[in-house]
PDB file of C-alpha atoms in Angstrom:
ATOM      1  CA  MET A   4       0.020   0.177  -0.024  1.00  0.00           C
ATOM      2  CA  ASN A   5       1.428   3.236  -0.952  1.00  0.00           C
ATOM      3  CA  ARG A   6       0.442   6.434   1.220  1.00  0.00           C
ATOM      4  CA  LEU A   7       1.786   9.901  -0.261  1.00  0.00           C
ATOM      5  CA  SER A   8       1.606  13.156   1.407  1.00  0.00           C
ATOM      6  CA  LYS A   9       2.787  16.824   0.631  1.00  0.00           C
ATOM      7  CA  ILE A  10       2.711  18.134   3.297  1.00  0.00           C
ATOM      8  CA  LYS A  11       5.104  21.492   4.212  1.00  0.00           C
ATOM      9  CA  LYS A  12       5.525  22.671   7.797  1.00  0.00           C
ATOM     10  CA  TYR A  13       7.689  24.813   9.906  1.00  0.00           C
ATOM     11  CA  ASP A  14       9.139  24.284  13.142  1.00  0.00           C
ATOM     12  CA  VAL A  15       9.225  27.800  14.673  1.00  0.00           C
ATOM     13  CA  THR A  16      11.220  28.542  17.910  1.00  0.00           C
ATOM     14  CA  VAL A  17      10.168  31.841  19.787  1.00  0.00           C
ATOM     15  CA  TYR A  18      12.443  33.350  22.381  1.00  0.00           C
ATOM     16  CA  LYS A  19      11.104  36.073  24.692  1.00  0.00           C
ATOM     17  CA  ASP A  20      13.473  38.089  27.129  1.00  0.00           C
ATOM     18  CA  ILE A  21      12.247  38.512  30.396  1.00  0.00           C
ATOM     19  CA  GLU A  22      12.944  40.923  32.912  1.00  0.00           C
ATOM     20  CA  ASP A  23      13.479  38.960  36.530  1.00  0.00           C
ATOM     21  CA  GLY A  24      14.013  41.639  39.368  1.00  0.00           C
ATOM     22  CA  GLU A  25      17.477  42.905  38.208  1.00  0.00           C
ATOM     23  CA  LEU A  26      18.235  39.884  35.738  1.00  0.00           C
ATOM     24  CA  ILE A  27      17.224  39.303  32.394  1.00  0.00           C
ATOM     25  CA  LYS A  28      16.089  36.417  31.415  1.00  0.00           C
ATOM     26  CA  THR A  29      15.571  34.084  27.902  1.00  0.00           C
ATOM     27  CA  GLY A  30      12.253  32.082  27.974  1.00  0.00           C
ATOM     28  CA  ASN A  31      11.778  30.103  24.767  1.00  0.00           C
ATOM     29  CA  SER A  32       8.829  28.101  23.180  1.00  0.00           C
ATOM     30  CA  GLN A  33       8.261  25.915  20.163  1.00  0.00           C
ATOM     31  CA  CYS A  34       5.128  25.652  17.644  1.00  0.00           C
ATOM     32  CA  VAL A  35       4.741  24.385  14.208  1.00  0.00           C
ATOM     33  CA  ILE A  36       2.833  25.938  10.907  1.00  0.00           C
ATOM     34  CA  ASN A  37       1.882  23.530   8.328  1.00  0.00           C
ATOM     35  CA  SER A  38       0.287  24.531   4.455  1.00  0.00           C
ATOM     36  CA  GLU A  39      -2.993  24.068   6.125  1.00  0.00           C
ATOM     37  CA  MET A  40      -3.084  26.885   8.142  1.00  0.00           C
ATOM     38  CA  ASN A  41      -4.255  30.258   7.506  1.00  0.00           C
ATOM     39  CA  ASP A  42      -2.971  33.589   8.324  1.00  0.00           C
ATOM     40  CA  ILE A  43      -5.254  33.630  11.700  1.00  0.00           C
ATOM     41  CA  ASP A  44      -4.402  30.077  12.702  1.00  0.00           C
ATOM     42  CA  ILE A  45      -0.581  30.961  12.184  1.00  0.00           C
ATOM     43  CA  GLN A  46      -1.102  34.300  14.210  1.00  0.00           C
ATOM     44  CA  GLU A  47      -2.991  32.019  17.199  1.00  0.00           C
ATOM     45  CA  SER A  48       0.065  29.674  16.874  1.00  0.00           C
ATOM     46  CA  ILE A  49       2.968  32.436  17.139  1.00  0.00           C
ATOM     47  CA  SER A  50       1.075  34.321  19.772  1.00  0.00           C
ATOM     48  CA  ASP A  51       0.675  31.094  21.952  1.00  0.00           C
ATOM     49  CA  ALA A  52       3.878  30.111  21.986  1.00  0.00           C
ATOM     50  CA  TYR A  53       4.963  33.977  22.675  1.00  0.00           C
ATOM     51  CA  TYR A  54       3.256  33.722  25.888  1.00  0.00           C
ATOM     52  CA  SER A  55       4.323  30.117  26.582  1.00  0.00           C
ATOM     53  CA  ALA A  56       7.839  31.358  26.667  1.00  0.00           C
ATOM     54  CA  SER A  57       7.426  33.212  29.644  1.00  0.00           C
ATOM     55  CA  PHE A  58       6.816  29.847  31.532  1.00  0.00           C
ATOM     56  CA  ALA A  59      10.264  28.187  29.979  1.00  0.00           C
ATOM     57  CA  ILE A  60      12.550  30.505  31.677  1.00  0.00           C
ATOM     58  CA  ASN A  61      16.503  29.872  31.160  1.00  0.00           C
ATOM     59  CA  PRO A  62      19.735  32.212  31.838  1.00  0.00           C
ATOM     60  CA  TYR A  63      19.966  35.137  29.576  1.00  0.00           C
ATOM     61  CA  PHE A  64      21.682  34.355  26.333  1.00  0.00           C
ATOM     62  CA  GLU A  65      22.201  36.251  23.204  1.00  0.00           C
ATOM     63  CA  LEU A  66      20.591  34.570  19.707  1.00  0.00           C
ATOM     64  CA  PRO A  67      22.946  34.209  16.842  1.00  0.00           C
ATOM     65  CA  LYS A  68      23.304  37.213  14.309  1.00  0.00           C
ATOM     66  CA  PRO A  69      21.597  36.300  10.897  1.00  0.00           C
ATOM     67  CA  ILE A  70      24.313  35.304   8.273  1.00  0.00           C
ATOM     68  CA  ASN A  71      23.855  34.849   4.680  1.00  0.00           C
ATOM     69  CA  GLU A  72      25.658  31.794   3.553  1.00  0.00           C
ATOM     70  CA  PRO A  73      25.173  29.526   0.399  1.00  0.00           C
ATOM     71  CA  HIS A  74      22.666  26.509   0.503  1.00  0.00           C
ATOM     72  CA  ILE A  75      24.546  23.142   1.835  1.00  0.00           C
ATOM     73  CA  ASN A  76      23.188  20.069  -0.003  1.00  0.00           C
ATOM     74  CA  ILE A  77      24.095  17.022   1.499  1.00  0.00           C
ATOM     75  CA  GLU A  78      23.557  13.716  -0.821  1.00  0.00           C
ATOM     76  CA  SER A  79      22.997  10.276   0.013  1.00  0.00           C
ATOM     77  CA  CYS A  80      22.855   7.497  -1.966  1.00  0.00           C
ATOM     78  CA  LEU A  81      19.033   7.687  -1.951  1.00  0.00           C
ATOM     79  CA  ALA A  82      18.781  11.704  -2.934  1.00  0.00           C
ATOM     80  CA  ASN A  83      18.207  11.230  -6.804  1.00  0.00           C
ATOM     81  CA  PHE A  84      15.284   8.786  -6.338  1.00  0.00           C
ATOM     82  CA  THR A  85      11.648   9.172  -5.935  1.00  0.00           C
ATOM     83  CA  LEU A  86      10.307   8.169  -2.757  1.00  0.00           C
ATOM     84  CA  GLU A  87       8.631   4.818  -4.327  1.00  0.00           C
ATOM     85  CA  GLU A  88      11.960   4.174  -5.887  1.00  0.00           C
ATOM     86  CA  SER A  89      13.796   4.433  -2.184  1.00  0.00           C
ATOM     87  CA  ALA A  90      11.300   2.504  -0.838  1.00  0.00           C
ATOM     88  CA  THR A  91      11.344  -0.290  -3.240  1.00  0.00           C
ATOM     89  CA  LYS A  92      15.538  -0.296  -3.010  1.00  0.00           C
ATOM     90  CA  MET A  93      14.450  -0.720   1.025  1.00  0.00           C
ATOM     91  CA  SER A  94      12.220  -3.545   0.550  1.00  0.00           C
ATOM     92  CA  GLU A  95      14.755  -5.520  -1.895  1.00  0.00           C
ATOM     93  CA  ALA A  96      17.392  -4.867   0.936  1.00  0.00           C
ATOM     94  CA  LEU A  97      15.097  -5.676   3.635  1.00  0.00           C
ATOM     95  CA  PHE A  98      14.295  -9.233   1.863  1.00  0.00           C
ATOM     96  CA  LYS A  99      17.241  -9.908  -0.038  1.00  0.00           C
ATOM     97  CA  ASN A 100      19.055 -11.964   2.781  1.00  0.00           C
ATOM     98  CA  ASP A 101      15.445 -13.447   3.795  1.00  0.00           C
ATOM     99  CA  VAL A 102      16.833 -17.052   2.951  1.00  0.00           C
ATOM    100  CA  LEU A 103      16.248 -19.005   6.110  1.00  0.00           C
ATOM    101  CA  GLU A 104      13.886 -21.810   6.118  1.00  0.00           C
ATOM    102  CA  SER A 105      13.123 -22.125   9.777  1.00  0.00           C
ATOM    103  CA  ALA A 106      12.466 -18.323   9.937  1.00  0.00           C
ATOM    104  CA  PHE A 107      11.008 -15.427   7.909  1.00  0.00           C
ATOM    105  CA  VAL A 108      10.228 -11.821   7.614  1.00  0.00           C
ATOM    106  CA  ASN A 109       6.501 -12.171   8.427  1.00  0.00           C
ATOM    107  CA  SER A 110       5.933  -8.200   7.505  1.00  0.00           C
ATOM    108  CA  ALA A 111       7.496  -4.666   7.650  1.00  0.00           C
ATOM    109  CA  GLU A 112       6.535  -1.413   6.975  1.00  0.00           C
ATOM    110  CA  ILE A 113       8.931   1.262   5.624  1.00  0.00           C
ATOM    111  CA  PHE A 114       8.517   4.873   5.730  1.00  0.00           C
ATOM    112  CA  VAL A 115      10.008   6.917   3.450  1.00  0.00           C
ATOM    113  CA  LYS A 116      10.125  10.966   3.817  1.00  0.00           C
ATOM    114  CA  LYS A 117      12.114  13.795   1.741  1.00  0.00           C
ATOM    115  CA  ILE A 118      13.370  16.622   4.500  1.00  0.00           C
ATOM    116  CA  ASP A 119      14.372  19.824   3.311  1.00  0.00           C
ATOM    117  CA  THR A 120      15.740  21.849   6.444  1.00  0.00           C
ATOM    118  CA  LYS A 121      16.259  25.499   5.880  1.00  0.00           C
ATOM    119  CA  ILE A 122      17.186  27.507   9.061  1.00  0.00           C
ATOM    120  CA  VAL A 123      16.135  31.156   9.130  1.00  0.00           C
ATOM    121  CA  SER A 124      16.382  33.711  11.590  1.00  0.00           C
ATOM    122  CA  SER A 125      14.085  36.780  12.021  1.00  0.00           C
ATOM    123  CA  GLU A 126      15.785  38.812  14.921  1.00  0.00           C
ATOM    124  CA  ASN A 127      13.801  41.473  16.041  1.00  0.00           C
ATOM    125  CA  ALA A 128      10.893  40.489  13.612  1.00  0.00           C
ATOM    126  CA  ASN A 129       7.512  41.514  15.651  1.00  0.00           C
ATOM    127  CA  PHE A 130       4.599  39.024  14.496  1.00  0.00           C
ATOM    128  CA  LEU A 131       2.234  39.710  17.260  1.00  0.00           C
ATOM    129  CA  ASN A 132       0.943  43.218  15.892  1.00  0.00           C
TER     130      ASN A 132
END
């Protein structure tokens, strides 16, 4: 059975500086934004994460400054195949050594994902207004 889905999702970490007496501390929280969300859902998710950052408090730290670097593409032996071709290759590898008469692979599930990761800094961005 093939189950294919194409989903874009963004893992967002929100940082918040919090005054604690004379000390400044850094709170953080995370949320997930996906391609099915509308603008209001996105706003609410980020606002909730910003609020939650008030409760996950750590010693103060500075965020790294944004830098502009070229994309690094890390190739794997499966990178140039479709997901279906990759799953077929994995299936063949799994059952290739299933040669014992007294034991066998009864069943297996193979999950194949293509994940592109991009790290973006939006220092001093204000999404809450």
